[in-house]
Structures are given as structure tokens and as C-alpha cells.
């Protein structure tokens, strides 16, 4: 897993570190200004993938694209609450 995390960090040019996640309910955070990912547990791929999505959204504005809104409107409400 550590190799995968290193590759993600290198390929997407984003530092990924462990610790200093102050929100008790969060398993990770994306720091928009610093453009870094922090996870509570090392090599937590689901969390890193989620936070990487925030990084990609910052760069490409996926969340504001009409096609994404159309896709979201077709998903069950339970899925969107996750």
C-alpha cells in the first residue's frame, strides 16, 4: 500500500502525510490552500482517494460541471449522504 500511496503522491504532485487530523469524525482532510492530503491512518487508500477527489475538483471544477449535476440527480439520496 505504501508504494501505491507514494505513486499517487508523485503522479498527482500532492504531498500525503499521516496525523494532525483534528476533526474527530474525519479520517482525512484535504488542505485546499496548501494542496496537501492528511490522513489519520497511514496508507488509508479509501480516504486518500476521497481527498484526492477534492484536489482534482479544485483543479478541474468537476463539481460545477453540468454533467456531474446530471449524474448526481440520478443517484439515490442514500448514496449522496455518504
PDB file of N, CA, C and O in Angstrom:
ATOM      1  N   UNK A   1       0.813  -1.196   0.000  1.00  0.00           N
ATOM      2  CA  UNK A   1       0.000   0.000   0.000  1.00  0.00           C
ATOM      3  C   UNK A   1       0.861   1.267   0.000  1.00  0.00           C
ATOM      4  O   UNK A   1       0.491   2.258  -0.632  1.00  0.00           O
ATOM      5  N   UNK A   2       1.952   1.223   0.719  1.00  0.00           N
ATOM      6  CA  UNK A   2       2.816   2.401   0.791  1.00  0.00           C
ATOM      7  C   UNK A   2       3.331   2.790  -0.592  1.00  0.00           C
ATOM      8  O   UNK A   2       3.434   3.983  -0.906  1.00  0.00           O
ATOM      9  N   UNK A   3       3.629   1.811  -1.432  1.00  0.00           N
ATOM     10  CA  UNK A   3       4.092   2.105  -2.797  1.00  0.00           C
ATOM     11  C   UNK A   3       2.997   2.788  -3.610  1.00  0.00           C
ATOM     12  O   UNK A   3       3.274   3.719  -4.373  1.00  0.00           O
ATOM     13  N   UNK A   4       1.772   2.335  -3.436  1.00  0.00           N
ATOM     14  CA  UNK A   4       0.649   2.942  -4.156  1.00  0.00           C
ATOM     15  C   UNK A   4       0.478   4.399  -3.714  1.00  0.00           C
ATOM     16  O   UNK A   4       0.300   5.296  -4.541  1.00  0.00           O
ATOM     17  N   UNK A   5       0.559   4.638  -2.416  1.00  0.00           N
ATOM     18  CA  UNK A   5       0.417   5.996  -1.888  1.00  0.00           C
ATOM     19  C   UNK A   5       1.536   6.894  -2.413  1.00  0.00           C
ATOM     20  O   UNK A   5       1.295   8.028  -2.833  1.00  0.00           O
ATOM     21  N   UNK A   6       2.747   6.386  -2.437  1.00  0.00           N
ATOM     22  CA  UNK A   6       3.872   7.169  -2.980  1.00  0.00           C
ATOM     23  C   UNK A   6       3.638   7.498  -4.452  1.00  0.00           C
ATOM     24  O   UNK A   6       3.913   8.611  -4.909  1.00  0.00           O
ATOM     25  N   UNK A   7       3.139   6.533  -5.208  1.00  0.00           N
ATOM     26  CA  UNK A   7       2.864   6.773  -6.631  1.00  0.00           C
ATOM     27  C   UNK A   7       1.772   7.813  -6.825  1.00  0.00           C
ATOM     28  O   UNK A   7       1.874   8.667  -7.704  1.00  0.00           O
ATOM     29  N   UNK A   8       0.717   7.743  -6.029  1.00  0.00           N
ATOM     30  CA  UNK A   8      -0.345   8.751  -6.110  1.00  0.00           C
ATOM     31  C   UNK A   8       0.234  10.138  -5.820  1.00  0.00           C
ATOM     32  O   UNK A   8      -0.020  11.095  -6.551  1.00  0.00           O
ATOM     33  N   UNK A   9       1.016  10.213  -4.764  1.00  0.00           N
ATOM     34  CA  UNK A   9       1.624  11.486  -4.379  1.00  0.00           C
ATOM     35  C   UNK A   9       2.493  12.045  -5.500  1.00  0.00           C
ATOM     36  O   UNK A   9       2.415  13.230  -5.834  1.00  0.00           O
ATOM     37  N   UNK A  10       3.292  11.177  -6.093  1.00  0.00           N
ATOM     38  CA  UNK A  10       4.207  11.601  -7.158  1.00  0.00           C
ATOM     39  C   UNK A  10       3.444  11.959  -8.438  1.00  0.00           C
ATOM     40  O   UNK A  10       3.674  13.020  -9.029  1.00  0.00           O
ATOM     41  N   UNK A  11       2.539  11.101  -8.872  1.00  0.00           N
ATOM     42  CA  UNK A  11       1.824  11.305 -10.140  1.00  0.00           C
ATOM     43  C   UNK A  11       0.921  12.531 -10.106  1.00  0.00           C
ATOM     44  O   UNK A  11       0.745  13.216 -11.111  1.00  0.00           O
ATOM     45  N   UNK A  12       0.311  12.802  -8.943  1.00  0.00           N
ATOM     46  CA  UNK A  12      -0.595  13.939  -8.837  1.00  0.00           C
ATOM     47  C   UNK A  12       0.070  15.148  -8.189  1.00  0.00           C
ATOM     48  O   UNK A  12      -0.573  16.169  -7.965  1.00  0.00           O
ATOM     49  N   UNK A  13       1.363  15.024  -7.903  1.00  0.00           N
ATOM     50  CA  UNK A  13       2.153  16.119  -7.333  1.00  0.00           C
ATOM     51  C   UNK A  13       1.474  16.709  -6.098  1.00  0.00           C
ATOM     52  O   UNK A  13       1.233  17.916  -6.017  1.00  0.00           O
ATOM     53  N   UNK A  14       1.144  15.835  -5.146  1.00  0.00           N
ATOM     54  CA  UNK A  14       0.488  16.272  -3.917  1.00  0.00           C
ATOM     55  C   UNK A  14       1.083  15.539  -2.716  1.00  0.00           C
ATOM     56  O   UNK A  14       1.158  14.312  -2.719  1.00  0.00           O
ATOM     57  N   UNK A  15       1.532  16.282  -1.715  1.00  0.00           N
ATOM     58  CA  UNK A  15       2.044  15.622  -0.518  1.00  0.00           C
ATOM     59  C   UNK A  15       0.930  14.883   0.231  1.00  0.00           C
ATOM     60  O   UNK A  15      -0.188  15.381   0.335  1.00  0.00           O
ATOM     61  N   UNK A  16       1.246  13.692   0.719  1.00  0.00           N
ATOM     62  CA  UNK A  16       0.306  12.899   1.508  1.00  0.00           C
ATOM     63  C   UNK A  16       1.006  12.554   2.815  1.00  0.00           C
ATOM     64  O   UNK A  16       2.073  11.948   2.807  1.00  0.00           O
ATOM     65  N   UNK A  17       0.398  12.975   3.932  1.00  0.00           N
ATOM     66  CA  UNK A  17       1.012  12.757   5.244  1.00  0.00           C
ATOM     67  C   UNK A  17       0.001  12.137   6.199  1.00  0.00           C
ATOM     68  O   UNK A  17      -1.198  12.135   5.937  1.00  0.00           O
ATOM     69  N   UNK A  18       0.517  11.632   7.299  1.00  0.00           N
ATOM     70  CA  UNK A  18      -0.312  10.994   8.318  1.00  0.00           C
ATOM     71  C   UNK A  18      -0.277  11.830   9.590  1.00  0.00           C
ATOM     72  O   UNK A  18       0.773  12.346   9.965  1.00  0.00           O
ATOM     73  N   UNK A  19      -1.446  11.948  10.236  1.00  0.00           N
ATOM     74  CA  UNK A  19      -1.539  12.657  11.506  1.00  0.00           C
ATOM     75  C   UNK A  19      -2.076  14.068  11.360  1.00  0.00           C
ATOM     76  O   UNK A  19      -2.316  14.556  10.259  1.00  0.00           O
ATOM     77  N   UNK A  20      -2.294  14.705  12.498  1.00  0.00           N
ATOM     78  CA  UNK A  20      -2.778  16.086  12.572  1.00  0.00           C
ATOM     79  C   UNK A  20      -4.130  16.285  11.884  1.00  0.00           C
ATOM     80  O   UNK A  20      -4.384  17.312  11.279  1.00  0.00           O
ATOM     81  N   UNK A  21      -4.988  15.283  11.976  1.00  0.00           N
ATOM     82  CA  UNK A  21      -6.368  15.414  11.505  1.00  0.00           C
ATOM     83  C   UNK A  21      -7.175  15.760  12.746  1.00  0.00           C
ATOM     84  O   UNK A  21      -7.446  14.902  13.572  1.00  0.00           O
ATOM     85  N   UNK A  22      -7.532  17.030  12.881  1.00  0.00           N
ATOM     86  CA  UNK A  22      -8.143  17.499  14.127  1.00  0.00           C
ATOM     87  C   UNK A  22      -9.645  17.242  14.218  1.00  0.00           C
ATOM     88  O   UNK A  22     -10.182  17.187  15.314  1.00  0.00           O
ATOM     89  N   UNK A  23     -10.316  17.098  13.085  1.00  0.00           N
ATOM     90  CA  UNK A  23     -11.750  16.793  13.107  1.00  0.00           C
ATOM     91  C   UNK A  23     -11.925  15.346  13.553  1.00  0.00           C
ATOM     92  O   UNK A  23     -11.529  14.417  12.844  1.00  0.00           O
ATOM     93  N   UNK A  24     -12.536  15.136  14.700  1.00  0.00           N
ATOM     94  CA  UNK A  24     -12.662  13.788  15.274  1.00  0.00           C
ATOM     95  C   UNK A  24     -13.449  12.831  14.395  1.00  0.00           C
ATOM     96  O   UNK A  24     -13.271  11.622  14.472  1.00  0.00           O
ATOM     97  N   UNK A  25     -14.341  13.354  13.565  1.00  0.00           N
ATOM     98  CA  UNK A  25     -15.171  12.496  12.713  1.00  0.00           C
ATOM     99  C   UNK A  25     -14.545  12.227  11.343  1.00  0.00           C
ATOM    100  O   UNK A  25     -15.038  11.392  10.599  1.00  0.00           O
ATOM    101  N   UNK A  26     -13.475  12.927  11.017  1.00  0.00           N
ATOM    102  CA  UNK A  26     -12.850  12.775   9.701  1.00  0.00           C
ATOM    103  C   UNK A  26     -11.703  11.775   9.758  1.00  0.00           C
ATOM    104  O   UNK A  26     -10.929  11.755  10.705  1.00  0.00           O
ATOM    105  N   UNK A  27     -11.616  10.950   8.720  1.00  0.00           N
ATOM    106  CA  UNK A  27     -10.468  10.043   8.640  1.00  0.00           C
ATOM    107  C   UNK A  27      -9.339  10.670   7.821  1.00  0.00           C
ATOM    108  O   UNK A  27      -8.238  10.147   7.768  1.00  0.00           O
ATOM    109  N   UNK A  28      -9.641  11.811   7.195  1.00  0.00           N
ATOM    110  CA  UNK A  28      -8.631  12.534   6.441  1.00  0.00           C
ATOM    111  C   UNK A  28      -9.129  13.920   6.073  1.00  0.00           C
ATOM    112  O   UNK A  28     -10.306  14.232   6.231  1.00  0.00           O
ATOM    113  N   UNK A  29      -8.196  14.751   5.604  1.00  0.00           N
ATOM    114  CA  UNK A  29      -8.540  16.107   5.179  1.00  0.00           C
ATOM    115  C   UNK A  29      -7.737  16.484   3.937  1.00  0.00           C
ATOM    116  O   UNK A  29      -6.652  15.949   3.705  1.00  0.00           O
ATOM    117  N   UNK A  30      -8.318  17.376   3.155  1.00  0.00           N
ATOM    118  CA  UNK A  30      -7.595  17.984   2.039  1.00  0.00           C
ATOM    119  C   UNK A  30      -7.451  19.454   2.372  1.00  0.00           C
ATOM    120  O   UNK A  30      -8.444  20.144   2.618  1.00  0.00           O
ATOM    121  N   UNK A  31      -6.234  19.922   2.411  1.00  0.00           N
ATOM    122  CA  UNK A  31      -5.972  21.334   2.684  1.00  0.00           C
ATOM    123  C   UNK A  31      -5.862  22.057   1.348  1.00  0.00           C
ATOM    124  O   UNK A  31      -4.868  21.894   0.633  1.00  0.00           O
ATOM    125  N   UNK A  32      -6.928  22.809   1.023  1.00  0.00           N
ATOM    126  CA  UNK A  32      -7.020  23.467  -0.290  1.00  0.00           C
ATOM    127  C   UNK A  32      -5.880  24.451  -0.528  1.00  0.00           C
ATOM    128  O   UNK A  32      -5.306  24.478  -1.607  1.00  0.00           O
ATOM    129  N   UNK A  33      -5.588  25.275   0.459  1.00  0.00           N
ATOM    130  CA  UNK A  33      -4.566  26.308   0.270  1.00  0.00           C
ATOM    131  C   UNK A  33      -3.178  25.680   0.094  1.00  0.00           C
ATOM    132  O   UNK A  33      -2.437  26.039  -0.808  1.00  0.00           O
ATOM    133  N   UNK A  34      -2.862  24.747   0.963  1.00  0.00           N
ATOM    134  CA  UNK A  34      -1.547  24.094   0.912  1.00  0.00           C
ATOM    135  C   UNK A  34      -1.493  22.970  -0.109  1.00  0.00           C
ATOM    136  O   UNK A  34      -0.409  22.492  -0.449  1.00  0.00           O
ATOM    137  N   UNK A  35      -2.666  22.540  -0.594  1.00  0.00           N
ATOM    138  CA  UNK A  35      -2.772  21.420  -1.526  1.00  0.00           C
ATOM    139  C   UNK A  35      -2.048  20.187  -0.996  1.00  0.00           C
ATOM    140  O   UNK A  35      -1.143  19.645  -1.625  1.00  0.00           O
ATOM    141  N   UNK A  36      -2.478  19.754   0.180  1.00  0.00           N
ATOM    142  CA  UNK A  36      -1.923  18.552   0.796  1.00  0.00           C
ATOM    143  C   UNK A  36      -3.058  17.665   1.308  1.00  0.00           C
ATOM    144  O   UNK A  36      -4.146  18.146   1.602  1.00  0.00           O
ATOM    145  N   UNK A  37      -2.760  16.388   1.402  1.00  0.00           N
ATOM    146  CA  UNK A  37      -3.690  15.411   1.962  1.00  0.00           C
ATOM    147  C   UNK A  37      -3.092  14.915   3.267  1.00  0.00           C
ATOM    148  O   UNK A  37      -1.905  14.603   3.334  1.00  0.00           O
ATOM    149  N   UNK A  38      -3.946  14.845   4.307  1.00  0.00           N
ATOM    150  CA  UNK A  38      -3.530  14.268   5.585  1.00  0.00           C
ATOM    151  C   UNK A  38      -4.538  13.204   5.969  1.00  0.00           C
ATOM    152  O   UNK A  38      -5.734  13.406   5.815  1.00  0.00           O
ATOM    153  N   UNK A  39      -4.050  12.078   6.447  1.00  0.00           N
ATOM    154  CA  UNK A  39      -4.931  11.000   6.890  1.00  0.00           C
ATOM    155  C   UNK A  39      -4.626  10.648   8.345  1.00  0.00           C
ATOM    156  O   UNK A  39      -3.499  10.815   8.812  1.00  0.00           O
ATOM    157  N   UNK A  40      -5.646  10.178   9.021  1.00  0.00           N
ATOM    158  CA  UNK A  40      -5.478   9.768  10.414  1.00  0.00           C
ATOM    159  C   UNK A  40      -4.628   8.489  10.494  1.00  0.00           C
ATOM    160  O   UNK A  40      -3.805   8.327  11.376  1.00  0.00           O
ATOM    161  N   UNK A  41      -4.841   7.576   9.532  1.00  0.00           N
ATOM    162  CA  UNK A  41      -4.140   6.289   9.497  1.00  0.00           C
ATOM    163  C   UNK A  41      -3.293   6.231   8.225  1.00  0.00           C
ATOM    164  O   UNK A  41      -3.768   6.587   7.141  1.00  0.00           O
ATOM    165  N   UNK A  42      -2.074   5.761   8.340  1.00  0.00           N
ATOM    166  CA  UNK A  42      -1.170   5.669   7.189  1.00  0.00           C
ATOM    167  C   UNK A  42      -1.723   4.732   6.118  1.00  0.00           C
ATOM    168  O   UNK A  42      -2.356   3.715   6.430  1.00  0.00           O
ATOM    169  N   UNK A  43      -1.509   5.100   4.876  1.00  0.00           N
ATOM    170  CA  UNK A  43      -1.846   4.265   3.715  1.00  0.00           C
ATOM    171  C   UNK A  43      -3.327   3.904   3.620  1.00  0.00           C
ATOM    172  O   UNK A  43      -3.678   2.843   3.115  1.00  0.00           O
ATOM    173  N   UNK A  44      -4.191   4.786   4.072  1.00  0.00           N
ATOM    174  CA  UNK A  44      -5.635   4.571   4.026  1.00  0.00           C
ATOM    175  C   UNK A  44      -6.132   4.953   2.623  1.00  0.00           C
ATOM    176  O   UNK A  44      -6.523   6.093   2.374  1.00  0.00           O
ATOM    177  N   UNK A  45      -6.106   3.985   1.709  1.00  0.00           N
ATOM    178  CA  UNK A  45      -6.427   4.270   0.306  1.00  0.00           C
ATOM    179  C   UNK A  45      -7.825   4.830   0.071  1.00  0.00           C
ATOM    180  O   UNK A  45      -7.965   5.760  -0.729  1.00  0.00           O
ATOM    181  N   UNK A  46      -8.860   4.321   0.728  1.00  0.00           N
ATOM    182  CA  UNK A  46     -10.176   4.926   0.501  1.00  0.00           C
ATOM    183  C   UNK A  46     -10.200   6.418   0.875  1.00  0.00           C
ATOM    184  O   UNK A  46     -10.753   7.245   0.145  1.00  0.00           O
ATOM    185  N   UNK A  47      -9.577   6.762   1.985  1.00  0.00           N
ATOM    186  CA  UNK A  47      -9.546   8.160   2.412  1.00  0.00           C
ATOM    187  C   UNK A  47      -8.681   8.995   1.478  1.00  0.00           C
ATOM    188  O   UNK A  47      -9.061  10.103   1.080  1.00  0.00           O
ATOM    189  N   UNK A  48      -7.537   8.475   1.103  1.00  0.00           N
ATOM    190  CA  UNK A  48      -6.654   9.199   0.187  1.00  0.00           C
ATOM    191  C   UNK A  48      -7.359   9.431  -1.148  1.00  0.00           C
ATOM    192  O   UNK A  48      -7.299  10.527  -1.709  1.00  0.00           O
ATOM    193  N   UNK A  49      -8.068   8.425  -1.632  1.00  0.00           N
ATOM    194  CA  UNK A  49      -8.806   8.563  -2.894  1.00  0.00           C
ATOM    195  C   UNK A  49      -9.875   9.646  -2.782  1.00  0.00           C
ATOM    196  O   UNK A  49     -10.044  10.464  -3.695  1.00  0.00           O
ATOM    197  N   UNK A  50     -10.575   9.666  -1.660  1.00  0.00           N
ATOM    198  CA  UNK A  50     -11.609  10.679  -1.437  1.00  0.00           C
ATOM    199  C   UNK A  50     -10.991  12.082  -1.429  1.00  0.00           C
ATOM    200  O   UNK A  50     -11.477  12.997  -2.101  1.00  0.00           O
ATOM    201  N   UNK A  51      -9.919  12.242  -0.672  1.00  0.00           N
ATOM    202  CA  UNK A  51      -9.277  13.559  -0.573  1.00  0.00           C
ATOM    203  C   UNK A  51      -8.641  13.959  -1.909  1.00  0.00           C
ATOM    204  O   UNK A  51      -8.650  15.132  -2.271  1.00  0.00           O
ATOM    205  N   UNK A  52      -8.130  12.989  -2.648  1.00  0.00           N
ATOM    206  CA  UNK A  52      -7.599  13.272  -3.979  1.00  0.00           C
ATOM    207  C   UNK A  52      -8.702  13.816  -4.885  1.00  0.00           C
ATOM    208  O   UNK A  52      -8.471  14.704  -5.702  1.00  0.00           O
ATOM    209  N   UNK A  53      -9.915  13.305  -4.700  1.00  0.00           N
ATOM    210  CA  UNK A  53     -11.058  13.831  -5.454  1.00  0.00           C
ATOM    211  C   UNK A  53     -11.261  15.315  -5.200  1.00  0.00           C
ATOM    212  O   UNK A  53     -11.552  16.082  -6.124  1.00  0.00           O
ATOM    213  N   UNK A  54     -11.078  15.762  -3.956  1.00  0.00           N
ATOM    214  CA  UNK A  54     -11.181  17.195  -3.646  1.00  0.00           C
ATOM    215  C   UNK A  54     -10.083  17.976  -4.368  1.00  0.00           C
ATOM    216  O   UNK A  54     -10.314  19.069  -4.893  1.00  0.00           O
ATOM    217  N   UNK A  55      -8.891  17.397  -4.409  1.00  0.00           N
ATOM    218  CA  UNK A  55      -7.765  18.048  -5.094  1.00  0.00           C
ATOM    219  C   UNK A  55      -8.055  18.180  -6.595  1.00  0.00           C
ATOM    220  O   UNK A  55      -7.834  19.246  -7.183  1.00  0.00           O
ATOM    221  N   UNK A  56      -8.558  17.112  -7.193  1.00  0.00           N
ATOM    222  CA  UNK A  56      -8.875  17.155  -8.622  1.00  0.00           C
ATOM    223  C   UNK A  56     -10.020  18.120  -8.895  1.00  0.00           C
ATOM    224  O   UNK A  56     -10.009  18.838  -9.907  1.00  0.00           O
ATOM    225  N   UNK A  57     -10.994  18.175  -7.997  1.00  0.00           N
ATOM    226  CA  UNK A  57     -12.098  19.111  -8.153  1.00  0.00           C
ATOM    227  C   UNK A  57     -11.594  20.549  -8.098  1.00  0.00           C
ATOM    228  O   UNK A  57     -12.055  21.408  -8.848  1.00  0.00           O
ATOM    229  N   UNK A  58     -10.628  20.813  -7.233  1.00  0.00           N
ATOM    230  CA  UNK A  58     -10.054  22.165  -7.155  1.00  0.00           C
ATOM    231  C   UNK A  58      -9.427  22.547  -8.488  1.00  0.00           C
ATOM    232  O   UNK A  58      -9.577  23.668  -8.958  1.00  0.00           O
ATOM    233  N   UNK A  59      -8.751  21.610  -9.109  1.00  0.00           N
ATOM    234  CA  UNK A  59      -8.064  21.901 -10.362  1.00  0.00           C
ATOM    235  C   UNK A  59      -8.962  21.910 -11.584  1.00  0.00           C
ATOM    236  O   UNK A  59      -8.735  22.672 -12.527  1.00  0.00           O
ATOM    237  N   UNK A  60      -9.997  21.078 -11.577  1.00  0.00           N
ATOM    238  CA  UNK A  60     -10.825  20.920 -12.783  1.00  0.00           C
ATOM    239  C   UNK A  60     -12.289  21.300 -12.608  1.00  0.00           C
ATOM    240  O   UNK A  60     -13.062  21.223 -13.561  1.00  0.00           O
ATOM    241  N   UNK A  61     -12.687  21.685 -11.405  1.00  0.00           N
ATOM    242  CA  UNK A  61     -14.059  22.123 -11.128  1.00  0.00           C
ATOM    243  C   UNK A  61     -15.119  21.106 -11.539  1.00  0.00           C
ATOM    244  O   UNK A  61     -16.160  21.466 -12.091  1.00  0.00           O
ATOM    245  N   UNK A  62     -14.862  19.840 -11.258  1.00  0.00           N
ATOM    246  CA  UNK A  62     -15.829  18.801 -11.614  1.00  0.00           C
ATOM    247  C   UNK A  62     -17.193  19.040 -10.961  1.00  0.00           C
ATOM    248  O   UNK A  62     -18.223  18.790 -11.564  1.00  0.00           O
ATOM    249  N   UNK A  63     -17.193  19.506  -9.735  1.00  0.00           N
ATOM    250  CA  UNK A  63     -18.447  19.638  -9.002  1.00  0.00           C
ATOM    251  C   UNK A  63     -19.365  20.712  -9.575  1.00  0.00           C
ATOM    252  O   UNK A  63     -20.548  20.742  -9.264  1.00  0.00           O
ATOM    253  N   UNK A  64     -18.834  21.565 -10.424  1.00  0.00           N
ATOM    254  CA  UNK A  64     -19.673  22.611 -11.023  1.00  0.00           C
ATOM    255  C   UNK A  64     -20.070  22.284 -12.461  1.00  0.00           C
ATOM    256  O   UNK A  64     -20.808  23.046 -13.074  1.00  0.00           O
ATOM    257  N   UNK A  65     -19.618  21.155 -12.961  1.00  0.00           N
ATOM    258  CA  UNK A  65     -19.933  20.781 -14.339  1.00  0.00           C
ATOM    259  C   UNK A  65     -21.376  20.296 -14.444  1.00  0.00           C
ATOM    260  O   UNK A  65     -21.862  19.567 -13.579  1.00  0.00           O
ATOM    261  N   UNK A  66     -22.054  20.683 -15.482  1.00  0.00           N
ATOM    262  CA  UNK A  66     -23.445  20.300 -15.686  1.00  0.00           C
ATOM    263  C   UNK A  66     -23.608  18.779 -15.738  1.00  0.00           C
ATOM    264  O   UNK A  66     -24.557  18.228 -15.184  1.00  0.00           O
ATOM    265  N   UNK A  67     -22.670  18.091 -16.372  1.00  0.00           N
ATOM    266  CA  UNK A  67     -22.777  16.637 -16.487  1.00  0.00           C
ATOM    267  C   UNK A  67     -22.695  15.963 -15.121  1.00  0.00           C
ATOM    268  O   UNK A  67     -23.349  14.943 -14.885  1.00  0.00           O
ATOM    269  N   UNK A  68     -21.915  16.522 -14.207  1.00  0.00           N
ATOM    270  CA  UNK A  68     -21.812  15.958 -12.868  1.00  0.00           C
ATOM    271  C   UNK A  68     -23.127  16.168 -12.126  1.00  0.00           C
ATOM    272  O   UNK A  68     -23.611  15.281 -11.427  1.00  0.00           O
ATOM    273  N   UNK A  69     -23.717  17.340 -12.270  1.00  0.00           N
ATOM    274  CA  UNK A  69     -25.010  17.605 -11.627  1.00  0.00           C
ATOM    275  C   UNK A  69     -26.079  16.650 -12.156  1.00  0.00           C
ATOM    276  O   UNK A  69     -26.909  16.151 -11.399  1.00  0.00           O
ATOM    277  N   UNK A  70     -26.045  16.379 -13.449  1.00  0.00           N
ATOM    278  CA  UNK A  70     -27.000  15.452 -14.042  1.00  0.00           C
ATOM    279  C   UNK A  70     -26.811  14.053 -13.457  1.00  0.00           C
ATOM    280  O   UNK A  70     -27.768  13.374 -13.092  1.00  0.00           O
ATOM    281  N   UNK A  71     -25.574  13.624 -13.342  1.00  0.00           N
ATOM    282  CA  UNK A  71     -25.273  12.321 -12.759  1.00  0.00           C
ATOM    283  C   UNK A  71     -25.739  12.266 -11.307  1.00  0.00           C
ATOM    284  O   UNK A  71     -26.381  11.300 -10.892  1.00  0.00           O
ATOM    285  N   UNK A  72     -25.424  13.302 -10.532  1.00  0.00           N
ATOM    286  CA  UNK A  72     -25.823  13.325  -9.129  1.00  0.00           C
ATOM    287  C   UNK A  72     -27.336  13.261  -8.974  1.00  0.00           C
ATOM    288  O   UNK A  72     -27.847  12.623  -8.057  1.00  0.00           O
ATOM    289  N   UNK A  73     -28.068  13.894  -9.872  1.00  0.00           N
ATOM    290  CA  UNK A  73     -29.529  13.898  -9.763  1.00  0.00           C
ATOM    291  C   UNK A  73     -30.127  12.509 -10.022  1.00  0.00           C
ATOM    292  O   UNK A  73     -31.250  12.236  -9.623  1.00  0.00           O
ATOM    293  N   UNK A  74     -29.360  11.630 -10.656  1.00  0.00           N
ATOM    294  CA  UNK A  74     -29.874  10.293 -10.938  1.00  0.00           C
ATOM    295  C   UNK A  74     -29.506   9.282  -9.845  1.00  0.00           C
ATOM    296  O   UNK A  74     -29.959   8.142  -9.884  1.00  0.00           O
ATOM    297  N   UNK A  75     -28.716   9.695  -8.858  1.00  0.00           N
ATOM    298  CA  UNK A  75     -28.294   8.791  -7.785  1.00  0.00           C
ATOM    299  C   UNK A  75     -29.308   8.773  -6.647  1.00  0.00           C
ATOM    300  O   UNK A  75     -29.953   9.789  -6.376  1.00  0.00           O
ATOM    301  N   UNK A  76     -29.402   7.661  -5.933  1.00  0.00           N
ATOM    302  CA  UNK A  76     -30.294   7.591  -4.781  1.00  0.00           C
ATOM    303  C   UNK A  76     -29.819   8.550  -3.673  1.00  0.00           C
ATOM    304  O   UNK A  76     -28.615   8.743  -3.504  1.00  0.00           O
ATOM    305  N   UNK A  77     -30.743   9.103  -2.948  1.00  0.00           N
ATOM    306  CA  UNK A  77     -30.410  10.057  -1.868  1.00  0.00           C
ATOM    307  C   UNK A  77     -29.457   9.439  -0.841  1.00  0.00           C
ATOM    308  O   UNK A  77     -28.548  10.111  -0.341  1.00  0.00           O
ATOM    309  N   UNK A  78     -29.636   8.143  -0.549  1.00  0.00           N
ATOM    310  CA  UNK A  78     -28.774   7.472   0.433  1.00  0.00           C
ATOM    311  C   UNK A  78     -27.305   7.501   0.001  1.00  0.00           C
ATOM    312  O   UNK A  78     -26.409   7.620   0.798  1.00  0.00           O
ATOM    313  N   UNK A  79     -27.075   7.385  -1.295  1.00  0.00           N
ATOM    314  CA  UNK A  79     -25.709   7.402  -1.818  1.00  0.00           C
ATOM    315  C   UNK A  79     -25.087   8.777  -1.640  1.00  0.00           C
ATOM    316  O   UNK A  79     -23.923   8.898  -1.268  1.00  0.00           O
ATOM    317  N   UNK A  80     -25.849   9.820  -1.881  1.00  0.00           N
ATOM    318  CA  UNK A  80     -25.326  11.180  -1.781  1.00  0.00           C
ATOM    319  C   UNK A  80     -25.051  11.604  -0.351  1.00  0.00           C
ATOM    320  O   UNK A  80     -24.251  12.497  -0.119  1.00  0.00           O
ATOM    321  N   UNK A  81     -25.682  10.950   0.618  1.00  0.00           N
ATOM    322  CA  UNK A  81     -25.482  11.288   2.024  1.00  0.00           C
ATOM    323  C   UNK A  81     -24.162  10.746   2.566  1.00  0.00           C
ATOM    324  O   UNK A  81     -23.736  11.134   3.636  1.00  0.00           O
ATOM    325  N   UNK A  82     -23.514   9.865   1.862  1.00  0.00           N
ATOM    326  CA  UNK A  82     -22.272   9.248   2.350  1.00  0.00           C
ATOM    327  C   UNK A  82     -21.122  10.213   2.287  1.00  0.00           C
ATOM    328  O   UNK A  82     -21.003  11.053   1.510  1.00  0.00           O
TER     329      UNK A  82
END
